[in-house]
Short mmCIF file of C-alpha atoms in Angstrom, two decimals:
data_model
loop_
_atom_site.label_atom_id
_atom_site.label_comp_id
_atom_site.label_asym_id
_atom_site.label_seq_id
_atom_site.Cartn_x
_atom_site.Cartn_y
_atom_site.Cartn_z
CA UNK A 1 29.89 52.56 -21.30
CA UNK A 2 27.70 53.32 -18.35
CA UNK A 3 29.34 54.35 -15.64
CA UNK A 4 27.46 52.72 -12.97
CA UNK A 5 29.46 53.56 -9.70
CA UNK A 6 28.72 57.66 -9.59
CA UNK A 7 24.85 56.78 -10.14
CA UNK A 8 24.88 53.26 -8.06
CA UNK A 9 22.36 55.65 -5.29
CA UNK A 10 20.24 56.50 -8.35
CA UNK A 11 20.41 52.64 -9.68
CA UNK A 12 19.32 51.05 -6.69
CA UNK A 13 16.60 53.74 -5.86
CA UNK A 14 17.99 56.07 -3.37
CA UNK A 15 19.85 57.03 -0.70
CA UNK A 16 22.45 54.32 1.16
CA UNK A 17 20.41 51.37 2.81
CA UNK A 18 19.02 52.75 5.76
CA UNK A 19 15.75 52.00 6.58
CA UNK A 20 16.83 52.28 10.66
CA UNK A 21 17.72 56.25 11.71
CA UNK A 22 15.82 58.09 9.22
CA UNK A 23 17.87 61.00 7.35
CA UNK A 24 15.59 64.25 8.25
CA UNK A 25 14.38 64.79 12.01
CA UNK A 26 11.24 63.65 12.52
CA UNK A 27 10.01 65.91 14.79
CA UNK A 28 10.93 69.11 12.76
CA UNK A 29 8.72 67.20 10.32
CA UNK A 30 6.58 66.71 12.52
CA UNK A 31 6.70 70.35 12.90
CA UNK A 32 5.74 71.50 9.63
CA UNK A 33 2.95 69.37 9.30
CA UNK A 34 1.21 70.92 11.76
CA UNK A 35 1.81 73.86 10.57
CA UNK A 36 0.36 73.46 7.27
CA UNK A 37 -3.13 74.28 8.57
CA UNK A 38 -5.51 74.57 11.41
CA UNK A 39 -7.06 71.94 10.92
CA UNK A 40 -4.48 69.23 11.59
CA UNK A 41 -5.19 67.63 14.76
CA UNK A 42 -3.84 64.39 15.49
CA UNK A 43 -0.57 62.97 13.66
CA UNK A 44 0.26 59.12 13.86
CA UNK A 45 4.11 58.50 14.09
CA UNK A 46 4.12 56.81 10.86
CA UNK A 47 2.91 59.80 8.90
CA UNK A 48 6.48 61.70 9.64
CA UNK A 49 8.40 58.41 8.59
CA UNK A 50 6.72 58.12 5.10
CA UNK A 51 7.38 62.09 4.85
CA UNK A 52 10.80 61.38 5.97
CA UNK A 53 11.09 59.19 2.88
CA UNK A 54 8.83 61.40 0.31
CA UNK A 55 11.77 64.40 1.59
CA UNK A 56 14.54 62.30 0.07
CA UNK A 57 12.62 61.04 -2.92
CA UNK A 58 11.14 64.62 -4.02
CA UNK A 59 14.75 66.34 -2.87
CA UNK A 60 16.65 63.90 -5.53
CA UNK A 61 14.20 64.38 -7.80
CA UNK A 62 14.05 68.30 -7.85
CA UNK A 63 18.00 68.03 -7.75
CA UNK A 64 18.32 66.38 -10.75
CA UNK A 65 16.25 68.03 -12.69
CA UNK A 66 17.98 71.41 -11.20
CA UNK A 67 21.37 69.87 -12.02
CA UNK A 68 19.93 68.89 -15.79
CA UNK A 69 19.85 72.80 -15.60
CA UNK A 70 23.34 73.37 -14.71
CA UNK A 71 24.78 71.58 -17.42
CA UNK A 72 22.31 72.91 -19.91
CA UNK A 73 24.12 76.38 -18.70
CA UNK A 74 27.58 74.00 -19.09
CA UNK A 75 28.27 74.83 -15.31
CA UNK A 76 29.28 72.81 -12.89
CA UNK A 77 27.85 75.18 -9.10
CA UNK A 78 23.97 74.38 -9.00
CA UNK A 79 22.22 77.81 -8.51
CA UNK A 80 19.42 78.72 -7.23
CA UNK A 81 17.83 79.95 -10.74
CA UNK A 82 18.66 76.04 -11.80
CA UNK A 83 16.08 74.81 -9.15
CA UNK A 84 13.74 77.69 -10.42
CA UNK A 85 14.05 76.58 -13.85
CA UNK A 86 13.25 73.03 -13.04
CA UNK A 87 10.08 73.80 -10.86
CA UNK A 88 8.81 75.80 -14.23
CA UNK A 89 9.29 73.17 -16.46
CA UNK A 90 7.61 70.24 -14.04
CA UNK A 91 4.34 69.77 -13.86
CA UNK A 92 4.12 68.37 -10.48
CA UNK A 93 6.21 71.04 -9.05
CA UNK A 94 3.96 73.74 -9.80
CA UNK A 95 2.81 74.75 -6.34
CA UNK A 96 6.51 75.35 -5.75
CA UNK A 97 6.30 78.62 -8.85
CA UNK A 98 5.20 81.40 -6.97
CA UNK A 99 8.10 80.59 -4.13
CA UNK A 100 11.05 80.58 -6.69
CA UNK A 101 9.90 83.35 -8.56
CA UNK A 102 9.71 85.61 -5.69
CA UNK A 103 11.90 86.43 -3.19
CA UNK A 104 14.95 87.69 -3.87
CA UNK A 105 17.31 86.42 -1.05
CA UNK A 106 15.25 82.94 -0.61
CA UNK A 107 13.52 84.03 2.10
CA UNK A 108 10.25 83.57 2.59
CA UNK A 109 8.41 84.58 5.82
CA UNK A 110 6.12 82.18 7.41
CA UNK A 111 3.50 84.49 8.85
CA UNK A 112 3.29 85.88 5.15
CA UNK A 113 2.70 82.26 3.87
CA UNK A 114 -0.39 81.84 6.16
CA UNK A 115 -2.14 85.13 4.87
CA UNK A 116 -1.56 84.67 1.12
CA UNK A 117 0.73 87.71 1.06
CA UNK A 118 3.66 88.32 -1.32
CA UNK A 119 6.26 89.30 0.07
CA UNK A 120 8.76 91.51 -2.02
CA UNK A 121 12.43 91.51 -0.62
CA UNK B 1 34.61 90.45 24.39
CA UNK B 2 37.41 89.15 22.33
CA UNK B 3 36.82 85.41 22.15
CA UNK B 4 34.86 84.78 18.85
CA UNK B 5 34.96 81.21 17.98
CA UNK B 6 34.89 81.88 14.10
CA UNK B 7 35.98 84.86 12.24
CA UNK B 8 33.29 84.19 9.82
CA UNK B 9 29.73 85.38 10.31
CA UNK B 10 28.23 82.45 8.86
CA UNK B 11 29.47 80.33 11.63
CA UNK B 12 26.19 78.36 12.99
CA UNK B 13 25.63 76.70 15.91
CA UNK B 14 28.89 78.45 17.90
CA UNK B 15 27.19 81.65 18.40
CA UNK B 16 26.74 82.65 22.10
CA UNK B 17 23.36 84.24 21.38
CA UNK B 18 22.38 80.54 21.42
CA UNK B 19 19.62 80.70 18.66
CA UNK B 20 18.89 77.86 16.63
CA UNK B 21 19.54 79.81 13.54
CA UNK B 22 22.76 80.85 14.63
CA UNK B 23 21.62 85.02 13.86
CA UNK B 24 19.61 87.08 16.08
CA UNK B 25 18.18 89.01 13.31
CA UNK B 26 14.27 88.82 14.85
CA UNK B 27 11.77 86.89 15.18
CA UNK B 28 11.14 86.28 11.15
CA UNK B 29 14.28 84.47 11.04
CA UNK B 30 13.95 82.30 14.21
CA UNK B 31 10.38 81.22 12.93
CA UNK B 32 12.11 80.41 9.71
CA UNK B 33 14.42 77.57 10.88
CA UNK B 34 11.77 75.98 12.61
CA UNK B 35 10.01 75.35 9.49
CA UNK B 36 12.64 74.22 7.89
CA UNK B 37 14.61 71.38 7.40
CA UNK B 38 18.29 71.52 8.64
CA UNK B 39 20.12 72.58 5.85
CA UNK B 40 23.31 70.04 6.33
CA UNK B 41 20.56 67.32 6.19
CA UNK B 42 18.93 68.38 3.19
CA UNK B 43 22.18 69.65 1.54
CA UNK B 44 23.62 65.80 2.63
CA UNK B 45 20.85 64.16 0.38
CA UNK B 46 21.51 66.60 -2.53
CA UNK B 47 25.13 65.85 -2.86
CA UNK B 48 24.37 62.50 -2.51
CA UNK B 49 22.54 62.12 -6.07
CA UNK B 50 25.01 64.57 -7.96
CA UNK B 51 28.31 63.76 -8.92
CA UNK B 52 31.38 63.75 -7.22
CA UNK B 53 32.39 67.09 -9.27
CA UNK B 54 29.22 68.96 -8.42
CA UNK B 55 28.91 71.81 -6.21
CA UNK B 56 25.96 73.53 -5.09
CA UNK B 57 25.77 76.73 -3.93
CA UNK B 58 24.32 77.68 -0.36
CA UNK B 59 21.02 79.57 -2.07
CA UNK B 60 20.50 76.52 -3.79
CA UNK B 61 20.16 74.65 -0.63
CA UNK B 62 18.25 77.16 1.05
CA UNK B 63 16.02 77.60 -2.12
CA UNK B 64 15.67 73.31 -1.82
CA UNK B 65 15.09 73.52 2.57
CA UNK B 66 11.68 75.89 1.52
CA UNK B 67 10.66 73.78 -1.37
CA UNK B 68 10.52 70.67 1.01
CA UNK B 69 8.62 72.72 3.59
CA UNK B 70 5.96 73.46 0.92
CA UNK B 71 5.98 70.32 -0.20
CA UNK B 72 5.12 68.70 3.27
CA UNK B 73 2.57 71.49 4.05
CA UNK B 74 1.11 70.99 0.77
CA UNK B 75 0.75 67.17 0.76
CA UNK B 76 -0.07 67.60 4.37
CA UNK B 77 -3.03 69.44 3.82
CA UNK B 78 -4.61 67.54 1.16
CA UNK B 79 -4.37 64.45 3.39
CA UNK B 80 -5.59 66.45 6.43
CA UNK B 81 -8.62 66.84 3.97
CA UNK B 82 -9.56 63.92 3.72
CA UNK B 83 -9.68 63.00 7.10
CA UNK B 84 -11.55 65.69 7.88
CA UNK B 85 -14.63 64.28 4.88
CA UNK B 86 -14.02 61.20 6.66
CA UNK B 87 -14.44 62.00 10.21
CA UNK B 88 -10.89 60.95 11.31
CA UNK B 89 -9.16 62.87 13.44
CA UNK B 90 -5.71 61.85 13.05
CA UNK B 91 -3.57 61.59 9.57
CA UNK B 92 -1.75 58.68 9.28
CA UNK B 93 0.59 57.08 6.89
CA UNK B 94 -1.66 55.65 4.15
CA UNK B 95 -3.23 59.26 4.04
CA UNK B 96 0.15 60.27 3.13
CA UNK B 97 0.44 58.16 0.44
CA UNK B 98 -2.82 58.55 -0.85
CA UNK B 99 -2.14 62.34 -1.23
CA UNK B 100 0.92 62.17 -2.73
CA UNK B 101 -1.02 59.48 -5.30
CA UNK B 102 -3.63 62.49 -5.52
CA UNK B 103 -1.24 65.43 -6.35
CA UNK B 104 0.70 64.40 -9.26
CA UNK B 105 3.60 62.28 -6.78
CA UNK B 106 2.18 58.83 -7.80
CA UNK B 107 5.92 57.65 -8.77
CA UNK B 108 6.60 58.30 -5.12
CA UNK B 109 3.02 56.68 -3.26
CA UNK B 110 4.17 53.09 -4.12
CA UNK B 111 7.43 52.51 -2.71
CA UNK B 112 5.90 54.93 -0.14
CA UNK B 113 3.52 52.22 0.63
CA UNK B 114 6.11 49.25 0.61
CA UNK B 115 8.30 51.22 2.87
CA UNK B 116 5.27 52.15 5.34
CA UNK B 117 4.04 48.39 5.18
CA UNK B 118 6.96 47.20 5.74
CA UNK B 119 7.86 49.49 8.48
CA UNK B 120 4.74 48.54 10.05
CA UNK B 121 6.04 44.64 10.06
CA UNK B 122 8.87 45.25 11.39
CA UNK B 123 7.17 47.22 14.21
CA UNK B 124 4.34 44.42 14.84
CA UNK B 125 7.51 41.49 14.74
CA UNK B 126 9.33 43.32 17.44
CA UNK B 127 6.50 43.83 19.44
CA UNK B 128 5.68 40.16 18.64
CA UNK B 129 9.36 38.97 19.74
CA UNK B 130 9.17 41.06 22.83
CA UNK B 131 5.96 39.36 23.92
CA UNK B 132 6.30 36.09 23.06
CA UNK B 133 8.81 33.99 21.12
CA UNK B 134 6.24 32.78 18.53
CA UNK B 135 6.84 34.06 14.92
CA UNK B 136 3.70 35.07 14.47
CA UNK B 137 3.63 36.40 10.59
CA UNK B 138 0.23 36.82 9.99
CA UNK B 139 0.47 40.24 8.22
CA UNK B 140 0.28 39.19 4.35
CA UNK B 141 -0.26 42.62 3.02
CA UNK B 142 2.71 42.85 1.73
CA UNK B 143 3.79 41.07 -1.28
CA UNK B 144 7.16 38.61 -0.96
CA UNK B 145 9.54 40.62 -2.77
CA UNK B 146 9.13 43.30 -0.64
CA UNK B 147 11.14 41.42 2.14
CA UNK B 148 14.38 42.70 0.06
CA UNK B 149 15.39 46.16 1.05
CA UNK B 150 16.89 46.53 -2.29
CA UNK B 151 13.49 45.69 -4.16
CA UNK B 152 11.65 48.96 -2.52
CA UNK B 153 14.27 51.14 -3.81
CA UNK B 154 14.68 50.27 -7.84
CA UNK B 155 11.24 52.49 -8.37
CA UNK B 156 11.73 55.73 -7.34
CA UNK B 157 14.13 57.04 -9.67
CA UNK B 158 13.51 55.31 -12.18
CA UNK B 159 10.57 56.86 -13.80
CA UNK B 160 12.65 60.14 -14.11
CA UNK B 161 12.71 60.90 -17.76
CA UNK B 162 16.06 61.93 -17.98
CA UNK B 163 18.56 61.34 -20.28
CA UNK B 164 21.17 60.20 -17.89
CA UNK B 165 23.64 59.87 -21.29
CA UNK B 166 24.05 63.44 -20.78
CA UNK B 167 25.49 63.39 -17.37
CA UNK B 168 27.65 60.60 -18.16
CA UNK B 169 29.61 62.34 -21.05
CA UNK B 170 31.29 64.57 -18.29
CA UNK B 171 32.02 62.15 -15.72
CA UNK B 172 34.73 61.11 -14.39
CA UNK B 173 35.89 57.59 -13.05
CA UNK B 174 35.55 58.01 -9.51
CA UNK B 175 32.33 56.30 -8.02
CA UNK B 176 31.18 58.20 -5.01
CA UNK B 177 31.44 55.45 -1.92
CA UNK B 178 28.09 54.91 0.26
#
């Protein structure tokens, strides 16, 4: 019997019905975008809104298939070598591999981002 | 000084050296947080799609705040790209979508698209409203079941190939309230 309730956000696509206040700051998004390059100029305020959305969408996503991880290791604490085994075994996730397979504490520094570096911790 | 508001050093946001990051470890870790997502929000939207019984450890989260980053720099700069062969200057919302098509998040571009048309309705109707009392609906780009909230939000997930059978075996009855 399916049990419907726990899963209702996945059923009906999502997070609770909120298409008003938007569930990551869009300025911090904002933020990153321009940071992605130097060749980002202009950004029109609907470009952080669909991100805003993409965030939740690819953050359930990699969750799940993290958490498909955890009980494959018949755990129940989602680790950080869960969401590294689910970025390996994606496709779509691959530009994510050479940031999970890194660092050792999780933390990667910006500046070394920019200029290709690795950055052993 | 005596007065420390938390006896743990994780405490964030209470510090009195008033960085955003809560640490004032350098200049690496400031930068950090600012290209990151807040970790409450993004740890908010995890626990939202696990079970009630799940816990997820604070790596994980941090591990999840970079991942978005590089996602939104990544789809960022393809759609930055093709502005730039077009001669645009500034990277809107279908760009967005279009990149995310582009790089493998095509599950993602169409309800994308709904939610950015949609948004863009509801932006032209209140400026409409506030103008003039006419209903003036002359945007048909979007289709008529896209009026329902509910419609734009049965796609995402459910292209994941997962065997949700597998999750369900160790659930238990309680139903996580929205």
């Amino acid at each position: 019997m399916r049990q419907a309730g726990t899963f209702s956000g996945i059923l009906s696509g999502g997070i609770s019905g909120r298409t008003g206040p938007h569930s990551l700051p869009l300025a911090r998004i904002k933020k990153i975008m321009k940071k992605s390059g130097e060749d980002v100029k202009m950004i029109s305020g609907e470009a952080p809104i669909v991100f805003s959305k993409a965030c939740e969408l690819f953050i359930e996503e990699l969750t799940l298939r993290s958490w498909m991880m955890t009980l494959e290791g018949k755990r129940r604490t989602l680790h950080k070598d869960d969401v590294a085994s689910a970025v390996m075994t994606t496709d779509i996730f691959d530009f994510l591999a050479d940031m999970v397979s890194d660092s050792g504490n999780g933390r990667v520094i910006p500046e070394a981002i920019e200029e290709g570096m690795v950055v052993e911790t | 000084m005596i007065h420390n508001t938390g006896s743990s050093p994780e405490c964030e946001g209470h510090n009195y050296s008033a960085t955003a990051a809560g640490t004032t470890s350098g200049d690496g870790e400031i930068k950090a947080q600012d290209r990151l997502l807040p970790i409450a929000n993004v740890g908010r939207i995890m626990k939202q799609i696990l079970p009630p019984n799940a816990k997820i450890s604070k790596e994980a989260k941090e591990t999840m705040q970079e991942c978005v980053s590089e996602f939104i720099s990544f789809v960022t700069a393809e759609a930055t790209d093709k502005c730039q062969k077009e001669k645009r200057k500034t990277v809107n919302g279908d760009d967005v979508c279009w990149a995310l098509g582009t790089l493998g998040f095509d599950d993602y571009a169409g309800p994308l698209k709904r939610y950015l048309h949609k948004y863009r309705e509801l932006g032209e109707k209140a400026a409409n409203s506030a103008n003039n009392n006419k209903d003036s609906n002359t945007d048909v780009r979007d289709e008529p079941s896209n009026y329902r909230s509910d419609q734009e939000r049965n796609q995402p997930l459910a292209l994941l190939p997962l065997k949700f059978n597998v999750l369900e075996k160790n659930n238990n009855s309680n139903s996580r309230p929205f």
